[in-house]
XYZ file of C-alpha atoms in Angstrom:
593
model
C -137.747 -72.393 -132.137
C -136.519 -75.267 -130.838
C -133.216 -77.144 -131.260
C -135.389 -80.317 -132.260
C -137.715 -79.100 -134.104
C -135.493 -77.144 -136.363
C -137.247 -77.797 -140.476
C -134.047 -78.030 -141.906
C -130.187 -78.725 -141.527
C -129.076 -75.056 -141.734
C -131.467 -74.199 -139.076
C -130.211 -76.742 -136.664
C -126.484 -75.501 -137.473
C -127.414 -72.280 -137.273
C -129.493 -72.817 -134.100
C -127.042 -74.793 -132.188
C -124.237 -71.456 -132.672
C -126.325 -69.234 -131.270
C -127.711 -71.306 -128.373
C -124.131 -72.119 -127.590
C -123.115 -68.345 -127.313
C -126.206 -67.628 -125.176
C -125.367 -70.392 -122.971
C -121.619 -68.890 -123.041
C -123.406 -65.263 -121.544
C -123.513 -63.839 -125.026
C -126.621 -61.414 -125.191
C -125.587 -58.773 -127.487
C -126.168 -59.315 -131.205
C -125.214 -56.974 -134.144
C -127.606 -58.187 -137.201
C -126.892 -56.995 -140.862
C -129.723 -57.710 -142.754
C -128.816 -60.436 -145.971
C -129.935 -63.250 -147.467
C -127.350 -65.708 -147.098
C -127.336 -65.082 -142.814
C -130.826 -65.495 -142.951
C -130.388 -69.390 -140.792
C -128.013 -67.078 -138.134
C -130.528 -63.828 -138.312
C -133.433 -65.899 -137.845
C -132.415 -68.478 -134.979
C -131.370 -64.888 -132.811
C -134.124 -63.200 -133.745
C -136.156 -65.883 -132.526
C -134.224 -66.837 -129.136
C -135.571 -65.573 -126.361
C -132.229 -64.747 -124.568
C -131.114 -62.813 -127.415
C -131.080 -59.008 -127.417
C -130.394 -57.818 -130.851
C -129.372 -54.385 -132.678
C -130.095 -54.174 -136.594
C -128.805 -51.838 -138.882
C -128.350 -51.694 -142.711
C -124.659 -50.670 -142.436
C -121.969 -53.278 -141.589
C -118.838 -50.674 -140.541
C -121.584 -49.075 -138.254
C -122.958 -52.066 -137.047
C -119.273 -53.624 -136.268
C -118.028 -50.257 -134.292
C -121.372 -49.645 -132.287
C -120.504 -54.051 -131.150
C -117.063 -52.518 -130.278
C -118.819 -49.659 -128.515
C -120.852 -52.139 -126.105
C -118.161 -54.583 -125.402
C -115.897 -51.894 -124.661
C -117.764 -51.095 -121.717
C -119.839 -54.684 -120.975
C -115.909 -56.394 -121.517
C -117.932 -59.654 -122.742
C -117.993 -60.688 -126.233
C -121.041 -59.560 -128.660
C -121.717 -61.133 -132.208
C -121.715 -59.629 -135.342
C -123.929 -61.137 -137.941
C -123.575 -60.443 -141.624
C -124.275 -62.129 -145.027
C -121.245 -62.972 -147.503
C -118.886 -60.899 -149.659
C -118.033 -57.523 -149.007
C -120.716 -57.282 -145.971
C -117.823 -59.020 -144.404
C -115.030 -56.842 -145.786
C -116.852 -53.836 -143.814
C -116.445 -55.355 -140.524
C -112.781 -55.074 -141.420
C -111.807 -51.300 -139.887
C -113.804 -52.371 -136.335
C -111.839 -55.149 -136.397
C -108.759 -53.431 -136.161
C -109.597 -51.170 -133.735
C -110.983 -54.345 -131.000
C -107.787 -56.095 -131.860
C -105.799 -52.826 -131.177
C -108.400 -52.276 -127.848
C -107.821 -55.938 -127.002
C -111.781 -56.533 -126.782
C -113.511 -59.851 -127.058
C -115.876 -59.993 -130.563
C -117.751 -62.868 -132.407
C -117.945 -62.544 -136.006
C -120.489 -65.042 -137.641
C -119.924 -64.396 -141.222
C -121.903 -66.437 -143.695
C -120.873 -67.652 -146.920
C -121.058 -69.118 -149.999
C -120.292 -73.202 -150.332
C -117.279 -74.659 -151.788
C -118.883 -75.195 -155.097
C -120.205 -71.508 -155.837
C -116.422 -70.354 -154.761
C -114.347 -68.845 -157.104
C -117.346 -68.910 -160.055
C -118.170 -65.778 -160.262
C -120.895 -66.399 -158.563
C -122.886 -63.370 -156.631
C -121.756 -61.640 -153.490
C -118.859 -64.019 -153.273
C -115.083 -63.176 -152.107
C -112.625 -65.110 -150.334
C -113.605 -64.796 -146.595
C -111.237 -67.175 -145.306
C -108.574 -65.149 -143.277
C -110.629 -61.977 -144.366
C -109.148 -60.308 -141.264
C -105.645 -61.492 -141.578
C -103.652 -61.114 -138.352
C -106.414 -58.614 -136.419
C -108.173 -61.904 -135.500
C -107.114 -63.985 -132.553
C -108.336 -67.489 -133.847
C -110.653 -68.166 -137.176
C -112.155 -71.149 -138.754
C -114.458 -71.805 -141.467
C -117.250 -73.911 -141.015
C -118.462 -76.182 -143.678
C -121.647 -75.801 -145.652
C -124.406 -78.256 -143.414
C -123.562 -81.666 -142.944
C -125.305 -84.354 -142.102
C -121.869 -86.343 -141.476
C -121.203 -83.704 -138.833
C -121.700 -84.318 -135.799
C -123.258 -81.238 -133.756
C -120.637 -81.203 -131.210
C -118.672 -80.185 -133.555
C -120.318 -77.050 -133.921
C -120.861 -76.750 -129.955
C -117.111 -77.018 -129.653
C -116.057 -74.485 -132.186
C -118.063 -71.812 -130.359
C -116.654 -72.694 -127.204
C -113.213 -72.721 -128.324
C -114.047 -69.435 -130.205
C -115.528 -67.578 -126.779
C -112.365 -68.893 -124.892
C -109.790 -67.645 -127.156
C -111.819 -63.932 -127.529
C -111.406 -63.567 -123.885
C -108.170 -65.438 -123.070
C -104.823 -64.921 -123.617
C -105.370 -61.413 -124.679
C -108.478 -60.612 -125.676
C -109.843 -59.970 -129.218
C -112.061 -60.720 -132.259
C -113.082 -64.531 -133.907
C -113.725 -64.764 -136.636
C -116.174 -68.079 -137.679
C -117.255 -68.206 -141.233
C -120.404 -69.811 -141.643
C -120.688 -71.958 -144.809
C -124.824 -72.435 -146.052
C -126.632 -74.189 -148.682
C -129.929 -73.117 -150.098
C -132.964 -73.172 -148.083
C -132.132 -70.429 -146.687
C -135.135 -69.837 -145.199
C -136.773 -71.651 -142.226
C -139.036 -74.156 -145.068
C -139.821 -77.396 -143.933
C -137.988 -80.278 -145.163
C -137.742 -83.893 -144.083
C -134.950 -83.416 -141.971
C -135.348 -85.072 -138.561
C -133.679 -82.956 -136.269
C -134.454 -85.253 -133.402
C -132.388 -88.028 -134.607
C -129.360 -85.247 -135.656
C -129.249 -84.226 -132.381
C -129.024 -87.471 -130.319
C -125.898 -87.500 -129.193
C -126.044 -84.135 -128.014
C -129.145 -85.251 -126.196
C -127.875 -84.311 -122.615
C -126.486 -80.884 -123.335
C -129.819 -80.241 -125.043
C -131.487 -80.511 -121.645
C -129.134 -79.214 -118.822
C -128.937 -75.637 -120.081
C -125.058 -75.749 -119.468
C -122.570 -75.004 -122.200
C -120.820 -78.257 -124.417
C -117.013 -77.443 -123.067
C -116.137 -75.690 -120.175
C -113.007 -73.494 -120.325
C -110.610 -71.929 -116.918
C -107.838 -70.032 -117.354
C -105.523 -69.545 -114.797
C -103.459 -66.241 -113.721
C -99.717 -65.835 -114.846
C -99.188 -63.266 -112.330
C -97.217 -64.453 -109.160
C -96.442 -61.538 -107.564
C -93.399 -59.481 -106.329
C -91.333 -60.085 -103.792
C -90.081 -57.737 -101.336
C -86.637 -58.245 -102.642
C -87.313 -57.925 -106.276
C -85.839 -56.022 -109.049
C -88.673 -53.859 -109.364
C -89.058 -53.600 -105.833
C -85.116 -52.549 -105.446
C -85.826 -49.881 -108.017
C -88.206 -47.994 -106.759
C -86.925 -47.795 -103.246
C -83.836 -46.118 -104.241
C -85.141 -43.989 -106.815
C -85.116 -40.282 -106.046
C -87.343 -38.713 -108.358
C -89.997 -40.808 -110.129
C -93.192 -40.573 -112.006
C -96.332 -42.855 -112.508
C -98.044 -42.825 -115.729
C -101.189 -43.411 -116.282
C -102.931 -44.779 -119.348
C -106.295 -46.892 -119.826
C -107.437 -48.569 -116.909
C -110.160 -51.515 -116.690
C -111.913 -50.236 -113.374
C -112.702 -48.041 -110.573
C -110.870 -50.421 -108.703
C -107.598 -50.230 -110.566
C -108.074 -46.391 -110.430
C -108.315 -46.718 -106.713
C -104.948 -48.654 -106.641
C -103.080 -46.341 -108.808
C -103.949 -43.756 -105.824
C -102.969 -45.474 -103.476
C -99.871 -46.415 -104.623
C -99.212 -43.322 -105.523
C -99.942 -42.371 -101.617
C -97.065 -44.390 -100.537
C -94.494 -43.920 -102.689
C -95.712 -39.814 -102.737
C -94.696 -39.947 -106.722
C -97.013 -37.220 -108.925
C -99.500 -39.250 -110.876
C -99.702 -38.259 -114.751
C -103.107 -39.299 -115.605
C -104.065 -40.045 -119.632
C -107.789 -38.527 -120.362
C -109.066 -42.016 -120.585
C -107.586 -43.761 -117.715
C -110.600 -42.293 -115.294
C -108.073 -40.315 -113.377
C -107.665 -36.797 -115.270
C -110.782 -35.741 -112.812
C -109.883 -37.243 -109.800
C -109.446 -34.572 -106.859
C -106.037 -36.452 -105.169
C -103.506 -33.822 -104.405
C -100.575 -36.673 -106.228
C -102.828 -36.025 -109.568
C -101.102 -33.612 -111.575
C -104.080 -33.140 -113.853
C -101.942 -30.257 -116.384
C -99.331 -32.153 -116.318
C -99.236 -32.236 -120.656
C -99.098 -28.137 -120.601
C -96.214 -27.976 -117.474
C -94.493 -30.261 -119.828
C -94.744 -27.094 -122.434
C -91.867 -25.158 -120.081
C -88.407 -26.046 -121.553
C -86.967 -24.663 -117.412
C -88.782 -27.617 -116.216
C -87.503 -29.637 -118.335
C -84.293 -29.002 -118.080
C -84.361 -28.656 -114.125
C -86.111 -32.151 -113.111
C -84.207 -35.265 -114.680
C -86.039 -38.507 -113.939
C -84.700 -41.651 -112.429
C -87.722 -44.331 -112.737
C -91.027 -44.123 -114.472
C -94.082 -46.573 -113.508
C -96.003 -46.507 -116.713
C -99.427 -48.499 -116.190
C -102.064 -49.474 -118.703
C -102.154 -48.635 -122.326
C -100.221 -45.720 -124.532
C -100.564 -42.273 -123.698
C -102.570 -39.347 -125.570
C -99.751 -36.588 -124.846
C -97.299 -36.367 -127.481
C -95.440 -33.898 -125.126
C -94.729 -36.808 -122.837
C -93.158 -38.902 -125.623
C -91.195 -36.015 -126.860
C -90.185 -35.057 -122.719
C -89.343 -39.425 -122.733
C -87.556 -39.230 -125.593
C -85.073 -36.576 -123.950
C -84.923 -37.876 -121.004
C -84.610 -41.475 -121.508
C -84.843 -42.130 -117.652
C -82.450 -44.956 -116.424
C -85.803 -47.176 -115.001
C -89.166 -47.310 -117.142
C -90.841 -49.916 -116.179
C -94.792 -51.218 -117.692
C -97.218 -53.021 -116.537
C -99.945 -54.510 -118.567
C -102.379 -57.116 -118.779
C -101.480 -58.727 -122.060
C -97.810 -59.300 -123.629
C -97.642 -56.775 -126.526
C -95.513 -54.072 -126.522
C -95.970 -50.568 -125.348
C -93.009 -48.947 -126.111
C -92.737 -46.831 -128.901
C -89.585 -45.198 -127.914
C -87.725 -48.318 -127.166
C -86.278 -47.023 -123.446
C -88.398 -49.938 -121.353
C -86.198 -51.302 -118.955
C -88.827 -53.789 -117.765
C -91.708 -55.028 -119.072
C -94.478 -57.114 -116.378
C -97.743 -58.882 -117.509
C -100.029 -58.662 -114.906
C -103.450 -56.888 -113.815
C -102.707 -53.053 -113.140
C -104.400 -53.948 -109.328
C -102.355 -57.109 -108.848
C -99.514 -55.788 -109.343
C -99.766 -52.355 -107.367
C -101.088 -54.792 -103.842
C -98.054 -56.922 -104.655
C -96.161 -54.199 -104.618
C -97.522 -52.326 -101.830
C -96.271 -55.149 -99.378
C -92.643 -54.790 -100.053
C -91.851 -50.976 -101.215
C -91.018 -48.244 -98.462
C -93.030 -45.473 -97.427
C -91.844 -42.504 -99.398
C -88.570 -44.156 -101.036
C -85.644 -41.913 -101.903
C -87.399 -38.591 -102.361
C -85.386 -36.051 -101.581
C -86.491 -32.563 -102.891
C -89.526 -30.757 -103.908
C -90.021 -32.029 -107.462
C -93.994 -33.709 -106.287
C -94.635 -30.469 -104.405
C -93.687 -27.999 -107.434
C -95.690 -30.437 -110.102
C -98.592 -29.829 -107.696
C -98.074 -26.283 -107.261
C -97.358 -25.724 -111.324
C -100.438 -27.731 -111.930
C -102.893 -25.535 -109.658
C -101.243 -22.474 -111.821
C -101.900 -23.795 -115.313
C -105.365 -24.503 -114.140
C -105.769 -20.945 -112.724
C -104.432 -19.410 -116.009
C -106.456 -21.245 -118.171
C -109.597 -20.198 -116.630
C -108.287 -16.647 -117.056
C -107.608 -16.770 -120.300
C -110.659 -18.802 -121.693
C -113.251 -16.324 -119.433
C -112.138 -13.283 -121.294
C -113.461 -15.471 -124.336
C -116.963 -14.940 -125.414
C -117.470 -16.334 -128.722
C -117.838 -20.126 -128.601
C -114.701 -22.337 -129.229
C -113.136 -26.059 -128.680
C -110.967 -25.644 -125.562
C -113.873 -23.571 -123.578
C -116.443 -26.288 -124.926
C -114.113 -28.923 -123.409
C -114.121 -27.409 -120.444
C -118.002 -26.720 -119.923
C -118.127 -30.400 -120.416
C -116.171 -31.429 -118.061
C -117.724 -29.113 -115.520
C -121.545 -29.707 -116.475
C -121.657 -33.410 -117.371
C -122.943 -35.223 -114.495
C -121.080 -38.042 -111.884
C -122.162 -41.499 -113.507
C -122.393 -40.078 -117.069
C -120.997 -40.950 -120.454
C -118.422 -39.234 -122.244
C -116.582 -40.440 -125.853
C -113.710 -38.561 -126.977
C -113.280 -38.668 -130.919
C -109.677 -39.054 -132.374
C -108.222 -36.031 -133.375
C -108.604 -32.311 -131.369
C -111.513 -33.668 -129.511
C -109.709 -36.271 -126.842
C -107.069 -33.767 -126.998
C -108.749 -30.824 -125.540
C -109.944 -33.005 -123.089
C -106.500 -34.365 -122.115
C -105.451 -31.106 -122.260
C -108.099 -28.671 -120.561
C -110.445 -30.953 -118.754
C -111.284 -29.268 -115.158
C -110.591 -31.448 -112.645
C -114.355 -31.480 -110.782
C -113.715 -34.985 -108.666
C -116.673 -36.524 -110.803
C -116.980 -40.205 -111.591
C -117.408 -40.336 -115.008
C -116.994 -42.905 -117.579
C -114.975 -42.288 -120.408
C -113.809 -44.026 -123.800
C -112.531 -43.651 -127.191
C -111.033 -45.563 -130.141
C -107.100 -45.518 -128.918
C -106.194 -48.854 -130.375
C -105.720 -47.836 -133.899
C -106.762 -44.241 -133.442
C -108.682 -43.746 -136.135
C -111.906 -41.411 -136.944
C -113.414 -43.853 -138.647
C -116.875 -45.596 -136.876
C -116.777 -42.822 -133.872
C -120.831 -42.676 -133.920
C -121.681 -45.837 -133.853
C -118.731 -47.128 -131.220
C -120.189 -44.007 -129.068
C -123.730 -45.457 -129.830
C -122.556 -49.269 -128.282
C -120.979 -47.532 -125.282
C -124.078 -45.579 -124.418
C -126.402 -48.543 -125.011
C -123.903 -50.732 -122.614
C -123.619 -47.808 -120.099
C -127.050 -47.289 -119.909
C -126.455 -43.890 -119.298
C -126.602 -40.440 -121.127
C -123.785 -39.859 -123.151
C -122.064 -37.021 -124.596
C -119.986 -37.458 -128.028
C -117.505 -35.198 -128.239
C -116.655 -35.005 -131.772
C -114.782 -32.998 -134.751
C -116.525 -32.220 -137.879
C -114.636 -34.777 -140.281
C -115.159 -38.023 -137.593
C -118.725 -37.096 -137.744
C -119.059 -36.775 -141.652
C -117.279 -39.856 -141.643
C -119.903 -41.839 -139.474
C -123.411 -39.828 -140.840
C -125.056 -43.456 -141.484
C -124.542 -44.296 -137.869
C -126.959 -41.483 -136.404
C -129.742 -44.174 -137.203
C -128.475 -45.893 -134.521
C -129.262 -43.342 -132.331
C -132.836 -44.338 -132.132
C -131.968 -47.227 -130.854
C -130.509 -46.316 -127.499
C -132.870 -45.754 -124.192
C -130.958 -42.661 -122.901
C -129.579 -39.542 -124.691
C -127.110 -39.348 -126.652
C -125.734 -35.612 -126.646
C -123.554 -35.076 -129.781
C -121.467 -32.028 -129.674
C -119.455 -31.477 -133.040
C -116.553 -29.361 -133.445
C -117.380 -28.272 -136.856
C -113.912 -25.994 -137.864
C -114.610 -26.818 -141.971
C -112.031 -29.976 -142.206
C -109.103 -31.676 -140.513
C -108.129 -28.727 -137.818
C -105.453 -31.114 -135.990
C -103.046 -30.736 -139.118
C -102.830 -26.920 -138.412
C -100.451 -27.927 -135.665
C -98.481 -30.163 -137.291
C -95.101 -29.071 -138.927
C -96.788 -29.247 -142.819
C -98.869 -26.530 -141.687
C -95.271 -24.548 -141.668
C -93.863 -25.641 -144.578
C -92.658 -22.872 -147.052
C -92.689 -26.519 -149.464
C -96.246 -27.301 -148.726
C -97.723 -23.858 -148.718
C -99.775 -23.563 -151.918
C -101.614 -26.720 -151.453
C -101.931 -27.283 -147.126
C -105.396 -26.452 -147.245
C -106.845 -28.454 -150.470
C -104.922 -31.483 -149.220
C -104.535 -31.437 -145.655
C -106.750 -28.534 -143.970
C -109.858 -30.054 -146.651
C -112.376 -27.722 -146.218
C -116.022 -29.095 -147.290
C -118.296 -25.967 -146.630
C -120.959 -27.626 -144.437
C -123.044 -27.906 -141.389
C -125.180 -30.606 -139.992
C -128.729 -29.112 -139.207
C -129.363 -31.573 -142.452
C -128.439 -34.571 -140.952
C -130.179 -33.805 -137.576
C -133.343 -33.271 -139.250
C -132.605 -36.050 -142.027
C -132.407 -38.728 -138.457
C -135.406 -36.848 -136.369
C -132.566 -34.890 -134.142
C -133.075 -32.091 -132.024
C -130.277 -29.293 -133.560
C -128.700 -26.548 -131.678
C -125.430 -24.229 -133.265
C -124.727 -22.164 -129.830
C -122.324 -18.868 -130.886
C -121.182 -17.785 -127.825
C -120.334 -19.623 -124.859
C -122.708 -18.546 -122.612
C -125.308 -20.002 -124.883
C -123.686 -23.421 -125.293
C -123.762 -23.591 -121.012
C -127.040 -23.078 -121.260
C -127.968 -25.547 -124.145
C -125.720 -28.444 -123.292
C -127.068 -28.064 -119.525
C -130.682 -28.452 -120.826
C -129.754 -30.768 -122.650
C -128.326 -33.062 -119.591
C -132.052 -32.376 -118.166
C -133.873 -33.642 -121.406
C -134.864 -37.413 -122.422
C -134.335 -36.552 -126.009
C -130.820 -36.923 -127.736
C -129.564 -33.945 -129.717
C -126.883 -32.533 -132.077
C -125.080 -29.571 -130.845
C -122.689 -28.030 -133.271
C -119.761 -25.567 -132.729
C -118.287 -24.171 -135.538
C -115.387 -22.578 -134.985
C -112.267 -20.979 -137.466
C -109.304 -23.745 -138.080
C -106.649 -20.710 -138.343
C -108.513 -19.127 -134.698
C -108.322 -22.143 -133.085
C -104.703 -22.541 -133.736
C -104.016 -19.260 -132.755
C -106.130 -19.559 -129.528
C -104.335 -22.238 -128.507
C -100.874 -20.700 -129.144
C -101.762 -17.333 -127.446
C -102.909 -19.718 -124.200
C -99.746 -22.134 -124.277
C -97.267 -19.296 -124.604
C -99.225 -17.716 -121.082
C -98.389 -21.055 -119.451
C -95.105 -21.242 -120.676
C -94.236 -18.167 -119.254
C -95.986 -18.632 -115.895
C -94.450 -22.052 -115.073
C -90.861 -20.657 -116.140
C -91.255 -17.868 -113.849
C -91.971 -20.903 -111.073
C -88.720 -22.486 -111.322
């Protein structure tokens, strides 16, 4: 359809937005299906730069956009029609705010006059998403007073601001008048459009945007810079990373300065083969001799917040003298309040600043990097041990066939909950290059299908979901999107009959909440999912043994067709498992010191 040949004002509003976001790189669109979107819906639909996803459920929709721009790191639009269509964008929202994602949301609306009339499908959208947004405006209903540019502006502001400062969700609220469908009227749209006449025909967008870097650099005789060449026994961190690149940084880095690396399951570097990678680093941090033998002087923490709660409790006693963060935005990352300094900057610009003026192996003086690396290697060699003598199927030994099985260039999402935990936990470090992500912003369970969905569509790439039983109940609409993607999508669901991660919290021990820690915390529900595979056309497999889930999930890798393997495990078992294993390393890495 073209711009000038639109047959009525809301379709040359509506077309103008989108052709200004496809002109801005925006491919990717999310599409609700309502009535009052229908001028947005059908000006994508019809564009032929315009990829779209559609799907009936709004949360869904909004976590599988969050999926895809968590791995594409350009913004996508969400389309949806008015009242609470919008309010169910709200949970996604949170999380790419939290992620720090760029995300369009076109919302349409009812006008002025049908607000606050009880009128149909009609809430107060304006500031829907309160603070979780990093700019909104609401768009009048179609105007014949307006000027177009008006409209090309606002969507150029609106893709700036999702990418720069920090990046995050807009929010536009789109304002329209009956038609709503494309019916010819004697609008001109010609004559509308003449003084937008040039940008109609160069193809370029209305407003170009630059931002320029913040980061200057360190010099050699810094604060930082100081720091680290006179510390004696330091660590670097690592949480989320944006690249192979940054990843690649962090080792080298970590090269000079010989520091251990402790590497968070999604910063890319739990798998890496480096010797400075101590990749059990969250079970040595079980022994309370280590603890107590190896104080800390500086800590390098870069990129986001880590999974291990043992190294926030191990911080929290320690409370090293130097912690010093780097990250790419100006939030803070410091739930223990012990940062000492705090630097904005890309995780690779600042690591090749700092590589010019630090020494070569600063002020190390004993074995502390040698003895991480040596405790490491034993964790790893009891865990295999103890989970080989295993035969029935369970989470830890599930993570780790994973993690040896899935191939280099591969997908992996880790659920909230026990899932990214076993893999920060147990992973085996096989050297692969695989791409992983979860929902860490806000954490939640909520949406993990359909994000997993967007970051296997993005990747391009056959993905494994790894998955607990209540995360997946909580998501069941989203396996329709399944269908959508071009590669597999290998769900494997830890199915231990309700919320398994609150058996290792202290309510699970509590003589005060004994009589009612299973009805309102363990929440059993009594089901399995061969239903729902064969309700969305899924292949189904329930392995019981390990040796049977090797062999499924590896013919699985080898097939085209996506499929739902469930593992269904006992919560009090799984508890126990992982008790009987962490008391083994305790042991062993006490008898080491």
């Amino acid at each position: 359809m073209k711009l000038d040949e639109a047959p009525n004002l809301n379709y040359a509003w509506a077309g103008l937005i989108i052709e200004e976001l496809v002109r801005s790189g925006v491919t990717c669109f999310c599409i609700a299906p309502g009535s009052r979107s229908s001028p947005l819906t059908v000006s994508a639909a019809k564009h032929s730069k315009v990829k779209t996803i559609v799907h009936y459920d709004e949360r869904g929709l909004a976590y599988f956009a969050l999926g895809h721009v968590s791995i594409s790191k350009h913004p996508a639009v969400l389309i949806c029609s008015s009242g609470t269509a919008a309010a169910n964008f709200f949970p996604a929202v949170v999380e790419t705010s939290k992620k720090k994602l760029p995300l369009i949301l076109l919302t349409a609306d009812r006008p002025p006059e049908l607000q606050h009339t009880g009128a149909l499908q009609t809430i107060d959208q304006v500031k829907i998403y309160g603070n979780y947004v990093r700019w909104q405006t609401s768009l009048p209903a179609p105007d014949i007073n307006i000027k177009p540019e008006v409209l090309l502006t606002t969507i150029d502001q609106a893709i700036f601001i999702s990418k720069n400062p920090m990046p995050g969700p807009v929010h536009i609220n789109c304002m329209f008048r009956e038609p709503l469908a494309p019916d010819k009227t004697d609008f001109n749209g010609a004559a509308y459009l003449t003084s937008v006449n040039r940008w109609l025909h160069n193809g370029k967008v209305y407003t170009w945007y630059t931002a320029g870097e913040q980061f200057t650099g360190i010099s050699g005789d810094s604060q930082v810079v100081s720091i680290i060449n006179n510390t004696k026994r330091g660590i670097i961190v690592v949480g989320k990373l944006g690249s192979v690149e940054e990843q690649q940084a962090v080792i080298r880095l970590s090269e000079k300065l010989d520091w251990p690396v402790f590497p968070d399951i999604v910063s890319g570097l739990r798998m890496h083969p480096h010797a400075n990678i101590i990749h059990y680093y969250d079970q040595v941090l079980l022994s309370e001799c280590y603890l107590k033998k190896y104080v800390i002087d500086t800590v390098l923490h870069l990129g986001g917040r880590i999974t291990s709660k043992r190294w926030y409790q191990y911080m929290e006693k320690q409370r090293p003298e130097n912690y010093i963060t780097v990250l790419g935005h100006s939030l803070r990352n410091d739930p223990l309040h012990i940062v000492s300094i705090r630097i904005k900057a890309k995780i690779r610009d600042f690591i090749e600043s700092l590589l010019s003026g630090v020494n070569v192996n600063p002020q190390q003086t004993d074995d502390h990097l040698r003895f991480l690396q040596e405790a490491s290697k034993s964790v790893g060699r009891v865990v295999t041990d103890f989970t080989e003598r295993l035969t029935g199927v369970n989470e830890i030994n599930a993570a780790r066939v994973i993690s040896q099985l899935i191939p280099e260039n591969h997908g992996l999402f880790l659920a909230n909950s026990m899932p990214v935990r076993e893999m920060d936990m147990y992973v085996i470090p096989t050297g692969k290059l695989i791409t992983i992500g979860g929902n860490r912003g806000a954490s939640g369970i909520d949406g993990t299908v359909a994000t997993a969905c967007g970051f296997a569509q993005a990747l391009n790439s056959t993905t494994t979901l790894l998955i607990g039983d209540l995360a997946f109940l909580h998501d069941l609409n989203s396996l329709a999107l399944v269908k959508t993607l071009k590669k597999p999508l290998i769900i494997v669901v830890f199915n231990n009959d309700g919320g398994g991660i609150f058996s290792f919290l202290p309510i699970a021990n509590s003589p005060g909440a004994a009589d009612i820690f299973d009805r309102y915390f363990g929440t059993p529900h009594g089901l399995e999912f061969s239903g729902a595979a064969g309700m969305f056309g899924l292949d189904y497999a329930a392995p019981k043994t390990n040796k049977e889930f090797e062999e499924i999930y590896q013919m699985a890798l080898e097939s085209e067709k996506s499929l739902i393997i469930e593992i269904k495990t006992q919560r009090k078992e799984n508890y126990q498992l992982h008790r009987d294993l962490q008391e083994k390393i305790k042991t062993k890495i006490n008898k080491m010191i």
